[in-house]
Amino acid sequence: MKTLSKLPVRRWWYLMPIIFITYSLAYLDRANYGFAAAAGIENDLGITKGTASLIGALFFLGYFFFQVPGAMYAVKRSVRKMIFFSLILWGFCAAATGFVSNIPTLMAIRFTLGIVEAAVMPAMLIYISNWFTKSERSRANTFLILGNPVTVLWMSIVSGYLIQAWGWREMFIIEGIPAVLWAFCWWALVRDKPQEATWLSEEEKQALQQAMDSEQTAIKPVRNYGEAMRSRNVIMLCAVHALWSIGVYGFMMWMPSILKNAAQMDIVSVGWLAAVPYLAAICLMLVVSWLSDKLQNRKLFIWPLLLIAGVAFFGSWMLGTQAFWLSYALLVIAAACMYAPYGPFFALIPELLPRNVSGVSMGLINSFGALGAFIGAWLVGYLNGITGGPGASYTFMATALFASVVLMYCVRAPGETTHGALQTNKAAS
């Protein structure tokens, strides 16, 4: 059997740019609403503060309901087809936001956008698990999820300039078009399985398949989806991702508004300041994913970082607007530590569950992340509106992160489970 070093390196150069661009476009079309909110979409459409937070969060409600069905289609049918049609539909939905003239239409578009994007994350994770081995998966997942902070980084700057030059309507239209165009590039470049790729030799395909098959022998069999979804680890990971996402998406959706209100600055300056946390996140994500693959200890690079993020949020709230720049620095730390664990987190799931159920389990876990995102995006905006400042929302996000730390610490990672079983066997003998 081929060793890992003999597996085709060209997978990284060929697939990762495609995966990165695709997920980047998904984040572009979901995150720019925060800039429209800061630029006055609520005033133009007569949206109250409470309704604004609900509209910002409706995307994640649609996202929550369609994660598992999307993951099941991706496992049983085709990731390639699903992403192709999703790209076209979410591009049109995003661009259509620029034409809305009333609140019900805006609500319907945001909810529909969540539905058509729902399967993207689990489908991409399933796709990566078909092409990259255990010792590569944290880095591969990180390159996927880097589409989030990298996109928000440049989108924060570009959206600020687009709004200043034309307005929030034109921003939505211009930023929705690339997804539709990229759909046809995706269709031409991507194949579902390594066996279907024309750019790999038969020897490379065989080596990769053998490496994938050998990994499955070390994982305890699970008969069906129901058994997987009832397992202790899956339930706990669902809760961890939901609580974690409250912090991530509460931060992402409302950071432009929080900065604009705290520092009383123009939208372009807000864009530049909002980009910095994502630059820090990119750097830390790359380091953490490399260490996670090298040490093969996923939990070590998840809960400690979430703990630091929670402390940073709490510290930022304590400082308040009296020390804006120090408070802002803590927000940068919080963002970096919230994003950095994603690669190890999603690499852990295929190590806990066999191939026949891991894909749908990732969909379920990510759907609870979407539920947490809905709660975070809605409640953070609501709390900001009724309190007139970000203090209550910071405390809420920090509390959610602390709860996720406790649950993540209690998840039984593969090495811990094996150790526990060995100890039990020794005691029995």
Short mmCIF file of C-alpha atoms in Angstrom, two decimals:
data_model
loop_
_atom_site.label_atom_id
_atom_site.label_comp_id
_atom_site.label_asym_id
_atom_site.label_seq_id
_atom_site.Cartn_x
_atom_site.Cartn_y
_atom_site.Cartn_z
CA MET A 1 0.00 0.00 0.00
CA LYS A 2 1.17 3.52 -0.77
CA THR A 3 2.26 5.62 2.13
CA LEU A 4 0.66 8.97 2.82
CA SER A 5 3.65 10.79 1.35
CA LYS A 6 2.98 9.02 -1.98
CA LEU A 7 -0.63 10.17 -2.19
CA PRO A 8 -1.20 12.71 -4.99
CA VAL A 9 -0.22 16.20 -3.83
CA ARG A 10 -1.98 17.69 -6.85
CA ARG A 11 -5.29 17.21 -5.01
CA TRP A 12 -4.39 20.24 -2.92
CA TRP A 13 -3.46 22.46 -5.86
CA TYR A 14 -6.43 21.41 -7.98
CA LEU A 15 -9.30 21.09 -5.48
CA MET A 16 -8.64 23.56 -2.68
CA PRO A 17 -8.86 26.75 -4.80
CA ILE A 18 -12.20 25.50 -6.21
CA ILE A 19 -13.54 24.60 -2.76
CA PHE A 20 -12.31 27.88 -1.30
CA ILE A 21 -13.88 30.06 -4.01
CA THR A 22 -17.21 28.24 -3.82
CA TYR A 23 -17.59 28.60 -0.07
CA SER A 24 -16.32 32.18 -0.23
CA LEU A 25 -19.20 33.10 -2.54
CA ALA A 26 -21.66 31.53 -0.11
CA TYR A 27 -20.34 33.72 2.69
CA LEU A 28 -20.32 36.82 0.53
CA ASP A 29 -24.06 36.50 -0.11
CA ARG A 30 -25.01 35.79 3.49
CA ALA A 31 -22.79 38.28 5.36
CA ASN A 32 -23.36 41.46 3.37
CA TYR A 33 -26.73 42.02 5.03
CA GLY A 34 -24.85 43.32 8.08
CA PHE A 35 -23.44 46.13 5.94
CA ALA A 36 -26.83 46.92 4.45
CA ALA A 37 -28.16 47.21 8.02
CA ALA A 38 -25.36 49.63 8.92
CA ALA A 39 -25.98 51.58 5.69
CA GLY A 40 -29.67 52.28 6.28
CA ILE A 41 -31.76 49.46 4.78
CA GLU A 42 -33.99 49.64 7.88
CA ASN A 43 -34.73 53.34 7.38
CA ASP A 44 -35.40 52.90 3.67
CA LEU A 45 -37.87 50.05 4.18
CA GLY A 46 -39.30 51.20 7.51
CA ILE A 47 -37.92 48.25 9.49
CA THR A 48 -38.07 48.40 13.30
CA LYS A 49 -35.12 47.23 15.43
CA GLY A 50 -36.89 44.02 16.47
CA THR A 51 -37.89 43.18 12.89
CA ALA A 52 -34.37 43.98 11.66
CA SER A 53 -32.83 41.37 13.96
CA LEU A 54 -35.40 38.79 12.83
CA ILE A 55 -34.72 39.50 9.13
CA GLY A 56 -30.98 39.20 9.70
CA ALA A 57 -31.54 35.82 11.35
CA LEU A 58 -34.14 34.32 8.97
CA PHE A 59 -31.38 33.05 6.69
CA PHE A 60 -30.24 30.66 9.43
CA LEU A 61 -33.75 29.33 10.04
CA GLY A 62 -33.97 28.16 6.42
CA TYR A 63 -30.42 26.90 6.75
CA PHE A 64 -31.37 24.85 9.85
CA PHE A 65 -34.32 22.98 8.31
CA PHE A 66 -32.58 21.87 5.11
CA GLN A 67 -29.13 20.79 6.34
CA VAL A 68 -29.90 17.10 6.89
CA PRO A 69 -31.96 16.60 3.67
CA GLY A 70 -29.17 18.33 1.75
CA ALA A 71 -26.51 16.13 3.34
CA MET A 72 -28.53 12.99 2.53
CA TYR A 73 -28.78 14.03 -1.12
CA ALA A 74 -25.04 14.75 -1.22
CA VAL A 75 -24.23 11.31 0.24
CA LYS A 76 -26.66 9.30 -1.90
CA ARG A 77 -26.57 11.31 -5.15
CA SER A 78 -24.05 14.00 -6.06
CA VAL A 79 -22.23 16.87 -4.34
CA ARG A 80 -21.38 18.24 -7.78
CA LYS A 81 -25.01 18.61 -8.93
CA MET A 82 -26.20 19.99 -5.61
CA ILE A 83 -23.57 22.73 -5.44
CA PHE A 84 -24.10 23.67 -9.11
CA PHE A 85 -27.80 24.42 -8.67
CA SER A 86 -27.25 25.97 -5.25
CA LEU A 87 -24.73 28.46 -6.66
CA ILE A 88 -27.18 29.63 -9.32
CA LEU A 89 -30.12 29.92 -6.93
CA TRP A 90 -28.30 31.70 -4.11
CA GLY A 91 -26.71 34.13 -6.58
CA PHE A 92 -30.16 35.08 -7.88
CA CYS A 93 -31.57 35.35 -4.33
CA ALA A 94 -28.71 37.57 -3.21
CA ALA A 95 -29.04 39.86 -6.23
CA ALA A 96 -32.84 39.98 -5.83
CA THR A 97 -32.33 41.53 -2.38
CA GLY A 98 -31.28 44.70 -4.19
CA PHE A 99 -34.76 45.01 -5.72
CA VAL A 100 -36.91 44.58 -2.59
CA SER A 101 -39.43 47.28 -1.75
CA ASN A 102 -41.20 45.83 1.29
CA ILE A 103 -40.47 43.82 4.44
CA PRO A 104 -42.35 40.56 3.59
CA THR A 105 -40.41 40.21 0.31
CA LEU A 106 -37.11 40.78 2.12
CA MET A 107 -38.05 38.15 4.71
CA ALA A 108 -38.96 35.63 2.00
CA ILE A 109 -35.68 36.20 0.14
CA ARG A 110 -33.55 35.82 3.28
CA PHE A 111 -35.33 32.60 4.25
CA THR A 112 -35.03 31.22 0.70
CA LEU A 113 -31.34 32.13 0.61
CA GLY A 114 -30.86 30.02 3.74
CA ILE A 115 -32.65 27.06 2.12
CA VAL A 116 -30.56 27.06 -1.08
CA GLU A 117 -27.31 27.49 0.84
CA ALA A 118 -28.20 24.90 3.50
CA ALA A 119 -26.49 21.92 1.91
CA VAL A 120 -23.27 23.71 0.96
CA MET A 121 -21.34 23.22 4.22
CA PRO A 122 -22.17 19.52 4.84
CA ALA A 123 -21.80 18.73 1.14
CA MET A 124 -18.36 20.32 1.07
CA LEU A 125 -17.29 18.48 4.24
CA ILE A 126 -18.50 15.21 2.69
CA TYR A 127 -16.60 16.07 -0.48
CA ILE A 128 -13.38 16.72 1.48
CA SER A 129 -13.78 13.43 3.39
CA ASN A 130 -13.86 11.62 0.02
CA TRP A 131 -10.61 13.20 -1.17
CA PHE A 132 -8.42 13.77 1.92
CA THR A 133 -7.19 11.39 4.62
CA LYS A 134 -7.36 11.69 8.40
CA SER A 135 -3.93 13.28 8.72
CA GLU A 136 -4.85 15.91 6.10
CA ARG A 137 -8.47 16.64 6.96
CA SER A 138 -8.07 19.45 9.50
CA ARG A 139 -6.02 21.49 7.02
CA ALA A 140 -8.42 20.68 4.16
CA ASN A 141 -11.42 21.70 6.29
CA THR A 142 -9.63 24.89 7.27
CA PHE A 143 -9.05 25.87 3.64
CA LEU A 144 -12.79 25.38 3.11
CA ILE A 145 -13.79 27.42 6.15
CA LEU A 146 -11.19 30.11 5.36
CA GLY A 147 -13.76 31.16 2.78
CA ASN A 148 -15.63 32.69 5.72
CA PRO A 149 -13.06 35.10 7.27
CA VAL A 150 -11.23 35.78 3.98
CA THR A 151 -14.49 36.74 2.28
CA VAL A 152 -15.73 38.84 5.17
CA LEU A 153 -12.33 40.54 5.25
CA TRP A 154 -12.39 41.78 1.66
CA MET A 155 -16.18 42.02 1.55
CA SER A 156 -16.08 44.39 4.53
CA ILE A 157 -13.87 46.77 2.56
CA VAL A 158 -15.52 46.34 -0.86
CA SER A 159 -19.06 46.58 0.51
CA GLY A 160 -18.20 49.81 2.29
CA TYR A 161 -16.98 51.35 -0.97
CA LEU A 162 -19.91 49.97 -3.02
CA ILE A 163 -22.43 51.41 -0.57
CA GLN A 164 -20.63 54.75 -0.49
CA ALA A 165 -20.45 54.91 -4.31
CA TRP A 166 -23.95 53.65 -5.16
CA GLY A 167 -25.98 52.30 -2.23
CA TRP A 168 -26.99 49.08 -0.51
CA ARG A 169 -29.23 47.95 -3.39
CA GLU A 170 -26.41 48.05 -5.92
CA MET A 171 -24.13 46.27 -3.43
CA PHE A 172 -26.49 43.26 -3.27
CA ILE A 173 -26.87 43.10 -7.05
CA ILE A 174 -23.14 43.37 -7.82
CA GLU A 175 -22.17 40.85 -5.12
CA GLY A 176 -24.81 38.30 -6.21
CA ILE A 177 -23.62 37.94 -9.84
CA PRO A 178 -20.30 36.08 -9.20
CA ALA A 179 -22.04 33.01 -7.71
CA VAL A 180 -24.09 32.48 -10.87
CA LEU A 181 -21.02 32.76 -13.12
CA TRP A 182 -18.94 30.48 -10.89
CA ALA A 183 -21.59 27.71 -11.04
CA PHE A 184 -20.53 26.85 -14.58
CA CYS A 185 -16.84 26.81 -13.63
CA TRP A 186 -17.68 24.43 -10.76
CA TRP A 187 -19.56 22.08 -13.11
CA ALA A 188 -16.69 21.94 -15.57
CA LEU A 189 -13.91 21.42 -13.00
CA VAL A 190 -15.34 19.14 -10.30
CA ARG A 191 -16.03 15.38 -10.11
CA ASP A 192 -17.65 13.67 -7.11
CA LYS A 193 -15.12 10.89 -6.42
CA PRO A 194 -11.40 10.39 -7.08
CA GLN A 195 -12.27 7.43 -9.33
CA GLU A 196 -14.04 9.85 -11.71
CA ALA A 197 -11.14 12.32 -11.99
CA THR A 198 -9.26 12.35 -15.30
CA TRP A 199 -6.31 14.24 -13.78
CA LEU A 200 -5.30 11.36 -11.46
CA SER A 201 -3.52 8.21 -12.63
CA GLU A 202 -4.97 4.78 -11.86
CA GLU A 203 -2.11 4.17 -9.43
CA GLU A 204 -2.88 7.41 -7.57
CA LYS A 205 -6.58 6.59 -7.40
CA GLN A 206 -5.84 3.15 -5.98
CA ALA A 207 -3.40 4.50 -3.36
CA LEU A 208 -5.93 7.08 -2.21
CA GLN A 209 -8.75 4.54 -2.01
CA GLN A 210 -6.61 2.13 0.02
CA ALA A 211 -5.69 4.90 2.46
CA MET A 212 -9.36 5.84 2.89
CA ASP A 213 -10.46 2.22 3.38
CA SER A 214 -7.75 1.53 5.97
CA GLU A 215 -9.01 4.42 8.13
CA GLN A 216 -12.48 2.88 8.36
CA THR A 217 -11.20 -0.29 10.04
CA ALA A 218 -10.35 1.62 13.24
CA ILE A 219 -13.84 3.15 13.61
CA LYS A 220 -16.63 1.36 15.47
CA PRO A 221 -19.42 0.39 13.02
CA VAL A 222 -22.74 2.23 13.23
CA ARG A 223 -25.73 0.55 11.58
CA ASN A 224 -27.83 3.48 10.45
CA TYR A 225 -28.51 7.21 10.67
CA GLY A 226 -30.81 6.83 13.67
CA GLU A 227 -28.14 5.11 15.76
CA ALA A 228 -25.59 7.78 14.79
CA MET A 229 -27.89 10.68 15.63
CA ARG A 230 -28.71 9.22 19.05
CA SER A 231 -25.07 8.71 19.98
CA ARG A 232 -23.69 10.70 22.92
CA ASN A 233 -20.93 12.37 20.94
CA VAL A 234 -23.20 13.51 18.10
CA ILE A 235 -25.72 15.01 20.54
CA MET A 236 -22.97 16.84 22.41
CA LEU A 237 -21.32 18.09 19.21
CA CYS A 238 -24.71 19.42 18.07
CA ALA A 239 -24.99 21.40 21.31
CA VAL A 240 -21.38 22.61 21.09
CA HIS A 241 -21.83 23.88 17.54
CA ALA A 242 -25.13 25.60 18.38
CA LEU A 243 -23.65 27.49 21.34
CA TRP A 244 -20.43 28.29 19.47
CA SER A 245 -22.37 29.65 16.48
CA ILE A 246 -24.26 32.07 18.72
CA GLY A 247 -20.96 33.86 19.27
CA VAL A 248 -19.67 33.58 15.69
CA TYR A 249 -22.78 34.78 13.88
CA GLY A 250 -23.88 37.30 16.46
CA PHE A 251 -20.44 38.83 15.96
CA MET A 252 -20.41 38.54 12.15
CA MET A 253 -23.91 39.92 11.50
CA TRP A 254 -23.80 42.90 13.84
CA MET A 255 -20.15 43.91 14.11
CA PRO A 256 -20.48 46.69 11.45
CA SER A 257 -23.41 48.24 13.34
CA ILE A 258 -21.67 47.87 16.72
CA LEU A 259 -18.52 49.57 15.41
CA LYS A 260 -20.43 52.34 13.67
CA ASN A 261 -22.41 53.17 16.80
CA ALA A 262 -19.45 52.88 19.18
CA ALA A 263 -17.00 55.02 17.23
CA GLN A 264 -19.39 57.23 15.21
CA MET A 265 -17.44 56.70 11.98
CA ASP A 266 -18.33 56.54 8.28
CA ILE A 267 -19.17 53.24 6.56
CA VAL A 268 -15.81 52.94 4.75
CA SER A 269 -13.90 53.28 8.03
CA VAL A 270 -16.25 50.68 9.56
CA GLY A 271 -15.40 48.37 6.66
CA TRP A 272 -11.67 48.62 7.28
CA LEU A 273 -12.03 48.08 11.03
CA ALA A 274 -14.42 45.15 10.53
CA ALA A 275 -11.86 43.47 8.27
CA VAL A 276 -9.06 43.25 10.86
CA PRO A 277 -10.62 40.52 13.07
CA TYR A 278 -10.95 38.27 10.05
CA LEU A 279 -7.32 38.79 9.09
CA ALA A 280 -6.35 37.65 12.59
CA ALA A 281 -8.72 34.69 12.23
CA ILE A 282 -7.10 33.60 8.95
CA CYS A 283 -3.61 33.55 10.48
CA LEU A 284 -4.67 31.61 13.57
CA MET A 285 -6.79 29.14 11.56
CA LEU A 286 -3.80 28.14 9.44
CA VAL A 287 -1.56 27.59 12.47
CA VAL A 288 -4.17 25.65 14.43
CA SER A 289 -5.12 23.35 11.53
CA TRP A 290 -1.46 22.47 10.90
CA LEU A 291 -0.86 21.70 14.60
CA SER A 292 -4.07 19.69 14.83
CA ASP A 293 -3.04 17.43 11.92
CA LYS A 294 0.53 17.15 13.20
CA LEU A 295 -0.39 16.23 16.79
CA GLN A 296 -3.66 14.40 15.90
CA ASN A 297 -5.31 15.89 18.98
CA ARG A 298 -8.47 17.68 17.88
CA LYS A 299 -9.97 18.67 21.25
CA LEU A 300 -6.78 20.44 22.35
CA PHE A 301 -7.35 22.95 19.53
CA ILE A 302 -11.08 23.48 20.11
CA TRP A 303 -12.21 24.12 23.68
CA PRO A 304 -9.20 26.18 24.91
CA LEU A 305 -9.62 28.61 22.00
CA LEU A 306 -13.35 28.94 22.61
CA LEU A 307 -12.57 29.67 26.25
CA ILE A 308 -10.21 32.50 25.25
CA ALA A 309 -12.87 33.88 22.88
CA GLY A 310 -15.44 33.96 25.68
CA VAL A 311 -13.05 35.73 28.03
CA ALA A 312 -12.20 38.28 25.30
CA PHE A 313 -15.90 39.02 24.67
CA PHE A 314 -16.48 39.51 28.39
CA GLY A 315 -13.42 41.75 28.68
CA SER A 316 -14.57 43.83 25.70
CA TRP A 317 -17.93 44.37 27.41
CA MET A 318 -16.25 45.35 30.68
CA LEU A 319 -14.16 47.99 28.93
CA GLY A 320 -17.10 49.38 26.93
CA THR A 321 -16.88 52.50 24.78
CA GLN A 322 -14.67 54.33 27.33
CA ALA A 323 -11.64 52.43 26.00
CA PHE A 324 -12.76 51.80 22.42
CA TRP A 325 -9.45 50.67 20.94
CA LEU A 326 -8.64 48.24 23.74
CA SER A 327 -12.18 46.90 23.57
CA TYR A 328 -11.78 46.54 19.80
CA ALA A 329 -8.47 44.66 20.26
CA LEU A 330 -10.26 42.13 22.47
CA LEU A 331 -12.90 41.71 19.74
CA VAL A 332 -10.09 40.89 17.30
CA ILE A 333 -8.82 38.20 19.69
CA ALA A 334 -12.35 36.84 20.17
CA ALA A 335 -12.91 36.57 16.41
CA ALA A 336 -9.60 34.80 15.80
CA CYS A 337 -10.23 32.28 18.59
CA MET A 338 -13.82 31.61 17.48
CA TYR A 339 -12.83 30.81 13.90
CA ALA A 340 -9.58 28.91 14.49
CA PRO A 341 -11.13 25.65 15.85
CA TYR A 342 -13.34 24.94 12.82
CA GLY A 343 -10.78 22.78 11.00
CA PRO A 344 -10.12 20.43 13.96
CA PHE A 345 -13.83 20.37 14.88
CA PHE A 346 -15.04 19.10 11.52
CA ALA A 347 -12.03 16.78 11.19
CA LEU A 348 -13.12 15.12 14.45
CA ILE A 349 -16.53 13.98 13.17
CA PRO A 350 -15.32 11.44 10.52
CA GLU A 351 -12.92 10.09 13.16
CA LEU A 352 -15.82 9.34 15.52
CA LEU A 353 -18.23 7.85 12.96
CA PRO A 354 -17.88 5.47 9.99
CA ARG A 355 -18.31 6.62 6.39
CA ASN A 356 -21.89 5.33 6.04
CA VAL A 357 -23.22 7.80 8.65
CA SER A 358 -20.58 10.52 9.06
CA GLY A 359 -21.85 12.68 6.18
CA VAL A 360 -25.43 12.95 7.46
CA SER A 361 -24.14 13.38 11.02
CA MET A 362 -22.10 16.37 9.81
CA GLY A 363 -25.31 17.75 8.29
CA LEU A 364 -27.14 17.33 11.61
CA ILE A 365 -24.33 18.93 13.63
CA ASN A 366 -24.09 21.81 11.17
CA SER A 367 -27.88 22.27 11.26
CA PHE A 368 -27.67 22.87 15.00
CA GLY A 369 -24.88 25.32 14.26
CA ALA A 370 -27.38 27.08 11.99
CA LEU A 371 -29.95 27.09 14.80
CA GLY A 372 -27.37 28.71 17.08
CA ALA A 373 -26.57 31.17 14.28
CA PHE A 374 -30.27 32.06 14.03
CA ILE A 375 -30.46 32.67 17.79
CA GLY A 376 -27.19 34.63 17.75
CA ALA A 377 -28.05 36.80 14.75
CA TRP A 378 -31.56 37.50 16.05
CA LEU A 379 -30.92 37.99 19.77
CA VAL A 380 -27.71 40.00 19.35
CA GLY A 381 -29.50 42.42 17.04
CA TYR A 382 -32.53 42.50 19.34
CA LEU A 383 -30.46 43.12 22.47
CA ASN A 384 -28.50 45.87 20.72
CA GLY A 385 -31.79 47.49 19.72
CA ILE A 386 -33.56 47.43 23.09
CA THR A 387 -30.52 48.30 25.23
CA GLY A 388 -29.01 50.89 22.90
CA GLY A 389 -25.54 49.32 23.14
CA PRO A 390 -23.64 46.06 22.71
CA GLY A 391 -23.05 45.27 26.42
CA ALA A 392 -25.89 42.77 26.86
CA SER A 393 -25.16 41.05 23.55
CA TYR A 394 -21.45 40.67 24.39
CA THR A 395 -22.38 39.02 27.69
CA PHE A 396 -24.83 36.72 25.91
CA MET A 397 -22.22 35.65 23.32
CA ALA A 398 -19.58 35.09 26.00
CA THR A 399 -21.95 32.94 28.08
CA ALA A 400 -22.79 30.79 25.04
CA LEU A 401 -19.09 30.27 24.32
CA PHE A 402 -18.38 29.27 27.93
CA ALA A 403 -21.16 26.68 27.76
CA SER A 404 -19.71 25.27 24.51
CA VAL A 405 -16.31 24.94 26.22
CA VAL A 406 -17.75 22.75 28.99
CA LEU A 407 -19.58 20.46 26.55
CA MET A 408 -16.61 20.17 24.18
CA TYR A 409 -14.34 19.19 27.03
CA CYS A 410 -16.75 16.32 27.81
CA VAL A 411 -16.80 14.91 24.25
CA ARG A 412 -15.01 11.57 24.05
CA ALA A 413 -12.35 11.85 21.35
CA PRO A 414 -11.13 8.63 19.66
CA GLY A 415 -7.97 8.30 21.77
CA GLU A 416 -9.88 8.93 24.98
CA THR A 417 -12.55 6.41 24.08
CA THR A 418 -9.96 3.76 23.30
CA HIS A 419 -8.12 4.49 26.53
CA GLY A 420 -11.35 4.21 28.48
CA ALA A 421 -12.16 0.90 26.82
CA LEU A 422 -8.70 -0.43 27.61
CA GLN A 423 -9.05 0.58 31.23
CA THR A 424 -12.45 -1.14 31.41
CA ASN A 425 -11.07 -4.31 29.85
CA LYS A 426 -8.16 -4.38 32.31
CA ALA A 427 -10.50 -3.96 35.25
CA ALA A 428 -12.76 -6.76 33.98
CA SER A 429 -9.82 -9.15 33.56
#
